[in-house]
Amino acid sequence: MAVTSPWASSPHPARRRPTCTLASGTAASSVVWVANRGTPLTNGTSSAPTLTLTNASNLVLSDSDGRRVVWMTNVGAASSSSSTEAVLLNTGNLIIRSPNGTTLWQSFDHPTDTFLPGMKMQIRYRTRAGERLVSWKDAGDPSPGGFSYGCDPATSIQMFLWDGSRPVYRSTPWTGFRVKSEDEYLLTNTSAIIINLAFVNNDEESYTMFTVSDGAWHTRFVLTYSGKLQFQSWNSSSSTWVVFGQWPPHECNRYGYCGPNGYCDETVLPIPTCKCFDGFKPMSTEEWDNGEFWKGCQRKEALRCSDGFMPLSGMKPPDRFVIVGNTSLRECAAACGRNCSCMAYAYANLSSSIENRDLTRCLVWVGELVDTGRLGASTASDTLYLRLAGLDAVKGQGAMP
């Protein structure tokens, strides 16, 4: 199927696992979407595979001999029309469109390894979980690989990068920002890419979406087969994808790298490093000094139930929290304070970020604090209230070691 620039769609019978793909017209080998990832085409004959639009308004991909359907959409009989058309938009979105202009199906609702501007990364639907990016198996095999990126199904307020079922990287829990200027990437002395990240949450769904500034290079987030989530832009002058951002960006940012009760201080440049909270010390000073942080930190002094909390601003809160909804900051503090096993809490008022909804977010932690970070000044950061022994809770007042 031939389409116009800047995107192209075609079967790839020459690949080791032949598939029907969407590729950037400016970088023909840069595939951004694959239809039949788990069911490769066969190329036993010289004839090309076929992609057809049926009278039932479905796209059907058939093997080269036409005898085997390897992939098809599921639009539904109610949408049948001989005037329905398949269109590849300049955004890279392949759609099936009815005569009245209604979109019946779109590839943007079925992501593979790439997140494009204008695409929704579904965090939650009303009746089911959201979507994930899934990496290729290797550089020449677009079948589903071992890495995936998507929403934490247990909480719906943070994103994870997984290697199989093992977490590799975790975002900060959502703090209530609706639209955030995520970053600005300088390309020349006179131009830049500005990324705007939006988070939308309503009764039907929750999703995140990003857009880029007008005139920006072709831009994408892609989950590589080596397990890195990268923000890339196409430089037509050098004919290369330029990587402007990568997650996890450092070893310190890998999930749980600093061990229990340790945190990754991202404000330390040029390389973030692991630290212990005030009132804590390394489990093994010798191993900690040698850069082995996995054992984490331990308290210098045992807690008493009457001990208070020290506010730590600019933090990425730990994982493994319990959500207590629709509370005030005082109620959140009280909920943690009256539980002698509660080690920390964090609070955010999300009401101003969600139209016509009253929503607050109280997170509490019982036990060890895992995968904590210090972000500094950021709309994505939180104030973490950490329970400390004795006067440390009074002295600290938000200070970090």
JSON list of N, CA, C and O in Angstrom, two decimals, residues 136-187:
[
{"chain": "A", "resi": 136, "resn": "TRP", "atom": "N", "xyz": [10.96, -4.43, 20.73]},
{"chain": "A", "resi": 136, "resn": "TRP", "atom": "CA", "xyz": [11.26, -5.50, 19.79]},
{"chain": "A", "resi": 136, "resn": "TRP", "atom": "C", "xyz": [12.09, -6.57, 20.49]},
{"chain": "A", "resi": 136, "resn": "TRP", "atom": "O", "xyz": [12.71, -6.32, 21.53]},
{"chain": "A", "resi": 137, "resn": "LYS", "atom": "N", "xyz": [12.12, -7.75, 19.87]},
{"chain": "A", "resi": 137, "resn": "LYS", "atom": "CA", "xyz": [12.94, -8.83, 20.44]},
{"chain": "A", "resi": 137, "resn": "LYS", "atom": "C", "xyz": [14.42, -8.58, 20.21]},
{"chain": "A", "resi": 137, "resn": "LYS", "atom": "O", "xyz": [15.26, -8.81, 21.08]},
{"chain": "A", "resi": 138, "resn": "ASP", "atom": "N", "xyz": [14.77, -8.09, 19.03]},
{"chain": "A", "resi": 138, "resn": "ASP", "atom": "CA", "xyz": [16.13, -7.63, 18.76]},
{"chain": "A", "resi": 138, "resn": "ASP", "atom": "C", "xyz": [16.07, -6.67, 17.59]},
{"chain": "A", "resi": 138, "resn": "ASP", "atom": "O", "xyz": [14.99, -6.33, 17.10]},
{"chain": "A", "resi": 139, "resn": "ALA", "atom": "N", "xyz": [17.23, -6.22, 17.10]},
{"chain": "A", "resi": 139, "resn": "ALA", "atom": "CA", "xyz": [17.26, -5.16, 16.09]},
{"chain": "A", "resi": 139, "resn": "ALA", "atom": "C", "xyz": [16.54, -5.54, 14.81]},
{"chain": "A", "resi": 139, "resn": "ALA", "atom": "O", "xyz": [16.01, -4.67, 14.11]},
{"chain": "A", "resi": 140, "resn": "GLY", "atom": "N", "xyz": [16.50, -6.83, 14.43]},
{"chain": "A", "resi": 140, "resn": "GLY", "atom": "CA", "xyz": [15.86, -7.25, 13.20]},
{"chain": "A", "resi": 140, "resn": "GLY", "atom": "C", "xyz": [14.58, -8.02, 13.40]},
{"chain": "A", "resi": 140, "resn": "GLY", "atom": "O", "xyz": [14.01, -8.54, 12.43]},
{"chain": "A", "resi": 141, "resn": "ASP", "atom": "N", "xyz": [14.09, -8.11, 14.62]},
{"chain": "A", "resi": 141, "resn": "ASP", "atom": "CA", "xyz": [12.92, -8.92, 14.92]},
{"chain": "A", "resi": 141, "resn": "ASP", "atom": "C", "xyz": [11.90, -8.10, 15.71]},
{"chain": "A", "resi": 141, "resn": "ASP", "atom": "O", "xyz": [12.06, -7.89, 16.91]},
{"chain": "A", "resi": 142, "resn": "PRO", "atom": "N", "xyz": [10.84, -7.61, 15.05]},
{"chain": "A", "resi": 142, "resn": "PRO", "atom": "CA", "xyz": [9.86, -6.76, 15.74]},
{"chain": "A", "resi": 142, "resn": "PRO", "atom": "C", "xyz": [8.84, -7.51, 16.58]},
{"chain": "A", "resi": 142, "resn": "PRO", "atom": "O", "xyz": [7.92, -6.89, 17.13]},
{"chain": "A", "resi": 143, "resn": "SER", "atom": "N", "xyz": [8.96, -8.84, 16.69]},
{"chain": "A", "resi": 143, "resn": "SER", "atom": "CA", "xyz": [8.04, -9.56, 17.56]},
{"chain": "A", "resi": 143, "resn": "SER", "atom": "C", "xyz": [8.25, -9.10, 19.01]},
{"chain": "A", "resi": 143, "resn": "SER", "atom": "O", "xyz": [9.30, -8.57, 19.36]},
{"chain": "A", "resi": 144, "resn": "PRO", "atom": "N", "xyz": [7.24, -9.27, 19.88]},
{"chain": "A", "resi": 144, "resn": "PRO", "atom": "CA", "xyz": [7.32, -8.71, 21.23]},
{"chain": "A", "resi": 144, "resn": "PRO", "atom": "C", "xyz": [8.54, -9.18, 22.00]},
{"chain": "A", "resi": 144, "resn": "PRO", "atom": "O", "xyz": [8.82, -10.38, 22.11]},
{"chain": "A", "resi": 145, "resn": "GLY", "atom": "N", "xyz": [9.31, -8.22, 22.53]},
{"chain": "A", "resi": 145, "resn": "GLY", "atom": "CA", "xyz": [10.51, -8.51, 23.29]},
{"chain": "A", "resi": 145, "resn": "GLY", "atom": "C", "xyz": [10.22, -8.58, 24.78]},
{"chain": "A", "resi": 145, "resn": "GLY", "atom": "O", "xyz": [9.08, -8.64, 25.22]},
{"chain": "A", "resi": 146, "resn": "GLY", "atom": "N", "xyz": [11.28, -8.52, 25.57]},
{"chain": "A", "resi": 146, "resn": "GLY", "atom": "CA", "xyz": [11.16, -8.72, 27.01]},
{"chain": "A", "resi": 146, "resn": "GLY", "atom": "C", "xyz": [10.86, -7.47, 27.80]},
{"chain": "A", "resi": 146, "resn": "GLY", "atom": "O", "xyz": [10.48, -7.55, 28.97]},
{"chain": "A", "resi": 147, "resn": "PHE", "atom": "N", "xyz": [11.02, -6.28, 27.19]},
{"chain": "A", "resi": 147, "resn": "PHE", "atom": "CA", "xyz": [10.85, -5.03, 27.93]},
{"chain": "A", "resi": 147, "resn": "PHE", "atom": "C", "xyz": [9.50, -4.39, 27.62]},
{"chain": "A", "resi": 147, "resn": "PHE", "atom": "O", "xyz": [9.03, -4.44, 26.48]},
{"chain": "A", "resi": 148, "resn": "SER", "atom": "N", "xyz": [8.91, -3.78, 28.62]},
{"chain": "A", "resi": 148, "resn": "SER", "atom": "CA", "xyz": [7.63, -3.08, 28.43]},
{"chain": "A", "resi": 148, "resn": "SER", "atom": "C", "xyz": [7.61, -1.83, 29.30]},
{"chain": "A", "resi": 148, "resn": "SER", "atom": "O", "xyz": [8.32, -1.73, 30.30]},
{"chain": "A", "resi": 149, "resn": "TYR", "atom": "N", "xyz": [6.77, -0.87, 28.88]},
{"chain": "A", "resi": 149, "resn": "TYR", "atom": "CA", "xyz": [6.65, 0.40, 29.60]},
{"chain": "A", "resi": 149, "resn": "TYR", "atom": "C", "xyz": [5.18, 0.79, 29.65]},
{"chain": "A", "resi": 149, "resn": "TYR", "atom": "O", "xyz": [4.49, 0.80, 28.62]},
{"chain": "A", "resi": 150, "resn": "GLY", "atom": "N", "xyz": [4.70, 1.08, 30.84]},
{"chain": "A", "resi": 150, "resn": "GLY", "atom": "CA", "xyz": [3.31, 1.47, 30.98]},
{"chain": "A", "resi": 150, "resn": "GLY", "atom": "C", "xyz": [2.98, 1.81, 32.41]},
{"chain": "A", "resi": 150, "resn": "GLY", "atom": "O", "xyz": [3.84, 1.97, 33.27]},
{"chain": "A", "resi": 151, "resn": "CYS", "atom": "N", "xyz": [1.68, 1.88, 32.68]},
{"chain": "A", "resi": 151, "resn": "CYS", "atom": "CA", "xyz": [1.19, 2.30, 33.99]},
{"chain": "A", "resi": 151, "resn": "CYS", "atom": "C", "xyz": [1.26, 1.16, 34.99]},
{"chain": "A", "resi": 151, "resn": "CYS", "atom": "O", "xyz": [1.06, -0.01, 34.66]},
{"chain": "A", "resi": 152, "resn": "ASP", "atom": "N", "xyz": [1.57, 1.52, 36.23]},
{"chain": "A", "resi": 152, "resn": "ASP", "atom": "CA", "xyz": [1.54, 0.58, 37.34]},
{"chain": "A", "resi": 152, "resn": "ASP", "atom": "C", "xyz": [0.09, 0.11, 37.54]},
{"chain": "A", "resi": 152, "resn": "ASP", "atom": "O", "xyz": [-0.77, 0.91, 37.91]},
{"chain": "A", "resi": 153, "resn": "PRO", "atom": "N", "xyz": [-0.22, -1.16, 37.29]},
{"chain": "A", "resi": 153, "resn": "PRO", "atom": "CA", "xyz": [-1.62, -1.60, 37.39]},
{"chain": "A", "resi": 153, "resn": "PRO", "atom": "C", "xyz": [-2.16, -1.56, 38.81]},
{"chain": "A", "resi": 153, "resn": "PRO", "atom": "O", "xyz": [-3.37, -1.54, 39.02]},
{"chain": "A", "resi": 154, "resn": "ALA", "atom": "N", "xyz": [-1.27, -1.52, 39.81]},
{"chain": "A", "resi": 154, "resn": "ALA", "atom": "CA", "xyz": [-1.72, -1.54, 41.20]},
{"chain": "A", "resi": 154, "resn": "ALA", "atom": "C", "xyz": [-2.17, -0.16, 41.68]},
{"chain": "A", "resi": 154, "resn": "ALA", "atom": "O", "xyz": [-2.98, -0.08, 42.61]},
{"chain": "A", "resi": 155, "resn": "THR", "atom": "N", "xyz": [-1.66, 0.92, 41.07]},
{"chain": "A", "resi": 155, "resn": "THR", "atom": "CA", "xyz": [-1.95, 2.25, 41.59]},
{"chain": "A", "resi": 155, "resn": "THR", "atom": "C", "xyz": [-2.51, 3.22, 40.56]},
{"chain": "A", "resi": 155, "resn": "THR", "atom": "O", "xyz": [-3.21, 4.17, 40.92]},
{"chain": "A", "resi": 156, "resn": "SER", "atom": "N", "xyz": [-2.15, 3.06, 39.29]},
{"chain": "A", "resi": 156, "resn": "SER", "atom": "CA", "xyz": [-2.57, 3.93, 38.18]},
{"chain": "A", "resi": 156, "resn": "SER", "atom": "C", "xyz": [-2.04, 5.35, 38.29]},
{"chain": "A", "resi": 156, "resn": "SER", "atom": "O", "xyz": [-2.54, 6.25, 37.59]},
{"chain": "A", "resi": 157, "resn": "ILE", "atom": "N", "xyz": [-1.05, 5.62, 39.14]},
{"chain": "A", "resi": 157, "resn": "ILE", "atom": "CA", "xyz": [-0.54, 6.99, 39.25]},
{"chain": "A", "resi": 157, "resn": "ILE", "atom": "C", "xyz": [0.97, 7.06, 39.03]},
{"chain": "A", "resi": 157, "resn": "ILE", "atom": "O", "xyz": [1.59, 8.10, 39.28]},
{"chain": "A", "resi": 158, "resn": "GLN", "atom": "N", "xyz": [1.59, 5.97, 38.56]},
{"chain": "A", "resi": 158, "resn": "GLN", "atom": "CA", "xyz": [3.01, 6.02, 38.25]},
{"chain": "A", "resi": 158, "resn": "GLN", "atom": "C", "xyz": [3.29, 5.06, 37.09]},
{"chain": "A", "resi": 158, "resn": "GLN", "atom": "O", "xyz": [2.52, 4.13, 36.84]},
{"chain": "A", "resi": 159, "resn": "MET", "atom": "N", "xyz": [4.38, 5.32, 36.38]},
{"chain": "A", "resi": 159, "resn": "MET", "atom": "CA", "xyz": [4.76, 4.53, 35.22]},
{"chain": "A", "resi": 159, "resn": "MET", "atom": "C", "xyz": [5.97, 3.67, 35.53]},
{"chain": "A", "resi": 159, "resn": "MET", "atom": "O", "xyz": [6.85, 4.07, 36.30]},
{"chain": "A", "resi": 160, "resn": "PHE", "atom": "N", "xyz": [6.02, 2.49, 34.90]},
{"chain": "A", "resi": 160, "resn": "PHE", "atom": "CA", "xyz": [7.12, 1.56, 35.11]},
{"chain": "A", "resi": 160, "resn": "PHE", "atom": "C", "xyz": [7.71, 1.13, 33.78]},
{"chain": "A", "resi": 160, "resn": "PHE", "atom": "O", "xyz": [7.02, 1.02, 32.76]},
{"chain": "A", "resi": 161, "resn": "LEU", "atom": "N", "xyz": [9.00, 0.86, 33.79]},
{"chain": "A", "resi": 161, "resn": "LEU", "atom": "CA", "xyz": [9.68, 0.13, 32.72]},
{"chain": "A", "resi": 161, "resn": "LEU", "atom": "C", "xyz": [10.05, -1.22, 33.32]},
{"chain": "A", "resi": 161, "resn": "LEU", "atom": "O", "xyz": [10.72, -1.28, 34.35]},
{"chain": "A", "resi": 162, "resn": "TRP", "atom": "N", "xyz": [9.60, -2.31, 32.66]},
{"chain": "A", "resi": 162, "resn": "TRP", "atom": "CA", "xyz": [9.83, -3.65, 33.18]},
{"chain": "A", "resi": 162, "resn": "TRP", "atom": "C", "xyz": [10.74, -4.45, 32.25]},
{"chain": "A", "resi": 162, "resn": "TRP", "atom": "O", "xyz": [10.73, -4.27, 31.03]},
{"chain": "A", "resi": 163, "resn": "ASP", "atom": "N", "xyz": [11.50, -5.35, 32.83]},
{"chain": "A", "resi": 163, "resn": "ASP", "atom": "CA", "xyz": [12.19, -6.42, 32.12]},
{"chain": "A", "resi": 163, "resn": "ASP", "atom": "C", "xyz": [11.47, -7.70, 32.51]},
{"chain": "A", "resi": 163, "resn": "ASP", "atom": "O", "xyz": [11.72, -8.26, 33.57]},
{"chain": "A", "resi": 164, "resn": "GLY", "atom": "N", "xyz": [10.55, -8.14, 31.64]},
{"chain": "A", "resi": 164, "resn": "GLY", "atom": "CA", "xyz": [9.65, -9.22, 32.04]},
{"chain": "A", "resi": 164, "resn": "GLY", "atom": "C", "xyz": [8.74, -8.70, 33.13]},
{"chain": "A", "resi": 164, "resn": "GLY", "atom": "O", "xyz": [8.00, -7.73, 32.96]},
{"chain": "A", "resi": 165, "resn": "SER", "atom": "N", "xyz": [8.80, -9.31, 34.32]},
{"chain": "A", "resi": 165, "resn": "SER", "atom": "CA", "xyz": [8.02, -8.84, 35.46]},
{"chain": "A", "resi": 165, "resn": "SER", "atom": "C", "xyz": [8.88, -8.05, 36.45]},
{"chain": "A", "resi": 165, "resn": "SER", "atom": "O", "xyz": [8.37, -7.58, 37.48]},
{"chain": "A", "resi": 166, "resn": "ARG", "atom": "N", "xyz": [10.16, -7.87, 36.16]},
{"chain": "A", "resi": 166, "resn": "ARG", "atom": "CA", "xyz": [11.07, -7.18, 37.08]},
{"chain": "A", "resi": 166, "resn": "ARG", "atom": "C", "xyz": [11.13, -5.70, 36.74]},
{"chain": "A", "resi": 166, "resn": "ARG", "atom": "O", "xyz": [11.43, -5.33, 35.61]},
{"chain": "A", "resi": 167, "resn": "PRO", "atom": "N", "xyz": [10.86, -4.81, 37.71]},
{"chain": "A", "resi": 167, "resn": "PRO", "atom": "CA", "xyz": [10.93, -3.38, 37.41]},
{"chain": "A", "resi": 167, "resn": "PRO", "atom": "C", "xyz": [12.36, -2.92, 37.17]},
{"chain": "A", "resi": 167, "resn": "PRO", "atom": "O", "xyz": [13.28, -3.31, 37.89]},
{"chain": "A", "resi": 168, "resn": "VAL", "atom": "N", "xyz": [12.53, -2.09, 36.15]},
{"chain": "A", "resi": 168, "resn": "VAL", "atom": "CA", "xyz": [13.84, -1.53, 35.81]},
{"chain": "A", "resi": 168, "resn": "VAL", "atom": "C", "xyz": [13.91, -0.04, 36.17]},
{"chain": "A", "resi": 168, "resn": "VAL", "atom": "O", "xyz": [14.93, 0.46, 36.64]},
{"chain": "A", "resi": 169, "resn": "TYR", "atom": "N", "xyz": [12.79, 0.66, 35.97]},
{"chain": "A", "resi": 169, "resn": "TYR", "atom": "CA", "xyz": [12.74, 2.09, 36.22]},
{"chain": "A", "resi": 169, "resn": "TYR", "atom": "C", "xyz": [11.31, 2.45, 36.57]},
{"chain": "A", "resi": 169, "resn": "TYR", "atom": "O", "xyz": [10.35, 1.86, 36.06]},
{"chain": "A", "resi": 170, "resn": "ARG", "atom": "N", "xyz": [11.16, 3.45, 37.46]},
{"chain": "A", "resi": 170, "resn": "ARG", "atom": "CA", "xyz": [9.83, 3.89, 37.89]},
{"chain": "A", "resi": 170, "resn": "ARG", "atom": "C", "xyz": [9.79, 5.42, 37.87]},
{"chain": "A", "resi": 170, "resn": "ARG", "atom": "O", "xyz": [10.72, 6.09, 38.31]},
{"chain": "A", "resi": 171, "resn": "SER", "atom": "N", "xyz": [8.70, 5.96, 37.37]},
{"chain": "A", "resi": 171, "resn": "SER", "atom": "CA", "xyz": [8.51, 7.40, 37.40]},
{"chain": "A", "resi": 171, "resn": "SER", "atom": "C", "xyz": [8.10, 7.83, 38.80]},
{"chain": "A", "resi": 171, "resn": "SER", "atom": "O", "xyz": [7.76, 7.02, 39.66]},
{"chain": "A", "resi": 172, "resn": "THR", "atom": "N", "xyz": [8.07, 9.13, 39.02]},
{"chain": "A", "resi": 172, "resn": "THR", "atom": "CA", "xyz": [7.50, 9.64, 40.26]},
{"chain": "A", "resi": 172, "resn": "THR", "atom": "C", "xyz": [5.98, 9.51, 40.21]},
{"chain": "A", "resi": 172, "resn": "THR", "atom": "O", "xyz": [5.39, 9.59, 39.13]},
{"chain": "A", "resi": 173, "resn": "PRO", "atom": "N", "xyz": [5.31, 9.26, 41.32]},
{"chain": "A", "resi": 173, "resn": "PRO", "atom": "CA", "xyz": [3.84, 9.25, 41.31]},
{"chain": "A", "resi": 173, "resn": "PRO", "atom": "C", "xyz": [3.30, 10.60, 40.86]},
{"chain": "A", "resi": 173, "resn": "PRO", "atom": "O", "xyz": [3.89, 11.65, 41.13]},
{"chain": "A", "resi": 174, "resn": "TRP", "atom": "N", "xyz": [2.16, 10.57, 40.16]},
{"chain": "A", "resi": 174, "resn": "TRP", "atom": "CA", "xyz": [1.57, 11.78, 39.63]},
{"chain": "A", "resi": 174, "resn": "TRP", "atom": "C", "xyz": [1.28, 12.77, 40.75]},
{"chain": "A", "resi": 174, "resn": "TRP", "atom": "O", "xyz": [0.68, 12.42, 41.77]},
{"chain": "A", "resi": 175, "resn": "THR", "atom": "N", "xyz": [1.70, 14.00, 40.58]},
{"chain": "A", "resi": 175, "resn": "THR", "atom": "CA", "xyz": [1.56, 15.01, 41.63]},
{"chain": "A", "resi": 175, "resn": "THR", "atom": "C", "xyz": [0.44, 16.00, 41.36]},
{"chain": "A", "resi": 175, "resn": "THR", "atom": "O", "xyz": [0.23, 16.91, 42.16]},
{"chain": "A", "resi": 176, "resn": "GLY", "atom": "N", "xyz": [-0.27, 15.86, 40.24]},
{"chain": "A", "resi": 176, "resn": "GLY", "atom": "CA", "xyz": [-1.41, 16.73, 40.00]},
{"chain": "A", "resi": 176, "resn": "GLY", "atom": "C", "xyz": [-1.25, 17.72, 38.88]},
{"chain": "A", "resi": 176, "resn": "GLY", "atom": "O", "xyz": [-2.18, 18.44, 38.55]},
{"chain": "A", "resi": 177, "resn": "PHE", "atom": "N", "xyz": [-0.06, 17.77, 38.24]},
{"chain": "A", "resi": 177, "resn": "PHE", "atom": "CA", "xyz": [0.08, 18.70, 37.13]},
{"chain": "A", "resi": 177, "resn": "PHE", "atom": "C", "xyz": [-0.74, 18.21, 35.95]},
{"chain": "A", "resi": 177, "resn": "PHE", "atom": "O", "xyz": [-0.81, 17.03, 35.68]},
{"chain": "A", "resi": 178, "resn": "ARG", "atom": "N", "xyz": [-1.40, 19.13, 35.26]},
{"chain": "A", "resi": 178, "resn": "ARG", "atom": "CA", "xyz": [-2.17, 18.75, 34.07]},
{"chain": "A", "resi": 178, "resn": "ARG", "atom": "C", "xyz": [-1.31, 18.87, 32.82]},
{"chain": "A", "resi": 178, "resn": "ARG", "atom": "O", "xyz": [-1.19, 17.94, 32.05]},
{"chain": "A", "resi": 179, "resn": "VAL", "atom": "N", "xyz": [-0.77, 20.04, 32.59]},
{"chain": "A", "resi": 179, "resn": "VAL", "atom": "CA", "xyz": [0.09, 20.23, 31.44]},
{"chain": "A", "resi": 179, "resn": "VAL", "atom": "C", "xyz": [1.42, 20.76, 31.96]},
{"chain": "A", "resi": 179, "resn": "VAL", "atom": "O", "xyz": [1.45, 21.76, 32.66]},
{"chain": "A", "resi": 180, "resn": "LYS", "atom": "N", "xyz": [2.46, 20.10, 31.61]},
{"chain": "A", "resi": 180, "resn": "LYS", "atom": "CA", "xyz": [3.77, 20.44, 32.14]},
{"chain": "A", "resi": 180, "resn": "LYS", "atom": "C", "xyz": [4.73, 20.64, 30.98]},
{"chain": "A", "resi": 180, "resn": "LYS", "atom": "O", "xyz": [4.79, 19.83, 30.07]},
{"chain": "A", "resi": 181, "resn": "SER", "atom": "N", "xyz": [5.48, 21.73, 30.99]},
{"chain": "A", "resi": 181, "resn": "SER", "atom": "CA", "xyz": [6.55, 21.89, 30.01]},
{"chain": "A", "resi": 181, "resn": "SER", "atom": "C", "xyz": [7.67, 20.98, 30.42]},
{"chain": "A", "resi": 181, "resn": "SER", "atom": "O", "xyz": [8.40, 21.24, 31.37]},
{"chain": "A", "resi": 182, "resn": "GLU", "atom": "N", "xyz": [7.78, 19.88, 29.75]},
{"chain": "A", "resi": 182, "resn": "GLU", "atom": "CA", "xyz": [8.67, 18.80, 30.19]},
{"chain": "A", "resi": 182, "resn": "GLU", "atom": "C", "xyz": [10.13, 19.14, 30.00]},
{"chain": "A", "resi": 182, "resn": "GLU", "atom": "O", "xyz": [10.95, 18.93, 30.87]},
{"chain": "A", "resi": 183, "resn": "ASP", "atom": "N", "xyz": [10.47, 19.70, 28.85]},
{"chain": "A", "resi": 183, "resn": "ASP", "atom": "CA", "xyz": [11.88, 20.02, 28.61]},
{"chain": "A", "resi": 183, "resn": "ASP", "atom": "C", "xyz": [12.02, 20.80, 27.32]},
{"chain": "A", "resi": 183, "resn": "ASP", "atom": "O", "xyz": [11.12, 20.83, 26.49]},
{"chain": "A", "resi": 184, "resn": "GLU", "atom": "N", "xyz": [13.16, 21.43, 27.17]},
{"chain": "A", "resi": 184, "resn": "GLU", "atom": "CA", "xyz": [13.49, 22.14, 25.94]},
{"chain": "A", "resi": 184, "resn": "GLU", "atom": "C", "xyz": [14.85, 21.66, 25.48]},
{"chain": "A", "resi": 184, "resn": "GLU", "atom": "O", "xyz": [15.80, 21.63, 26.25]},
{"chain": "A", "resi": 185, "resn": "TYR", "atom": "N", "xyz": [14.91, 21.24, 24.22]},
{"chain": "A", "resi": 185, "resn": "TYR", "atom": "CA", "xyz": [16.13, 20.67, 23.67]},
{"chain": "A", "resi": 185, "resn": "TYR", "atom": "C", "xyz": [16.66, 21.58, 22.57]},
{"chain": "A", "resi": 185, "resn": "TYR", "atom": "O", "xyz": [16.01, 21.75, 21.54]},
{"chain": "A", "resi": 186, "resn": "LEU", "atom": "N", "xyz": [17.82, 22.17, 22.77]},
{"chain": "A", "resi": 186, "resn": "LEU", "atom": "CA", "xyz": [18.39, 23.09, 21.80]},
{"chain": "A", "resi": 186, "resn": "LEU", "atom": "C", "xyz": [18.94, 22.33, 20.60]},
{"chain": "A", "resi": 186, "resn": "LEU", "atom": "O", "xyz": [19.72, 21.40, 20.74]},
{"chain": "A", "resi": 187, "resn": "LEU", "atom": "N", "xyz": [18.53, 22.73, 19.41]},
{"chain": "A", "resi": 187, "resn": "LEU", "atom": "CA", "xyz": [19.00, 22.10, 18.19]},
{"chain": "A", "resi": 187, "resn": "LEU", "atom": "C", "xyz": [20.06, 22.97, 17.51]},
{"chain": "A", "resi": 187, "resn": "LEU", "atom": "O", "xyz": [21.09, 22.49, 17.08]}
]
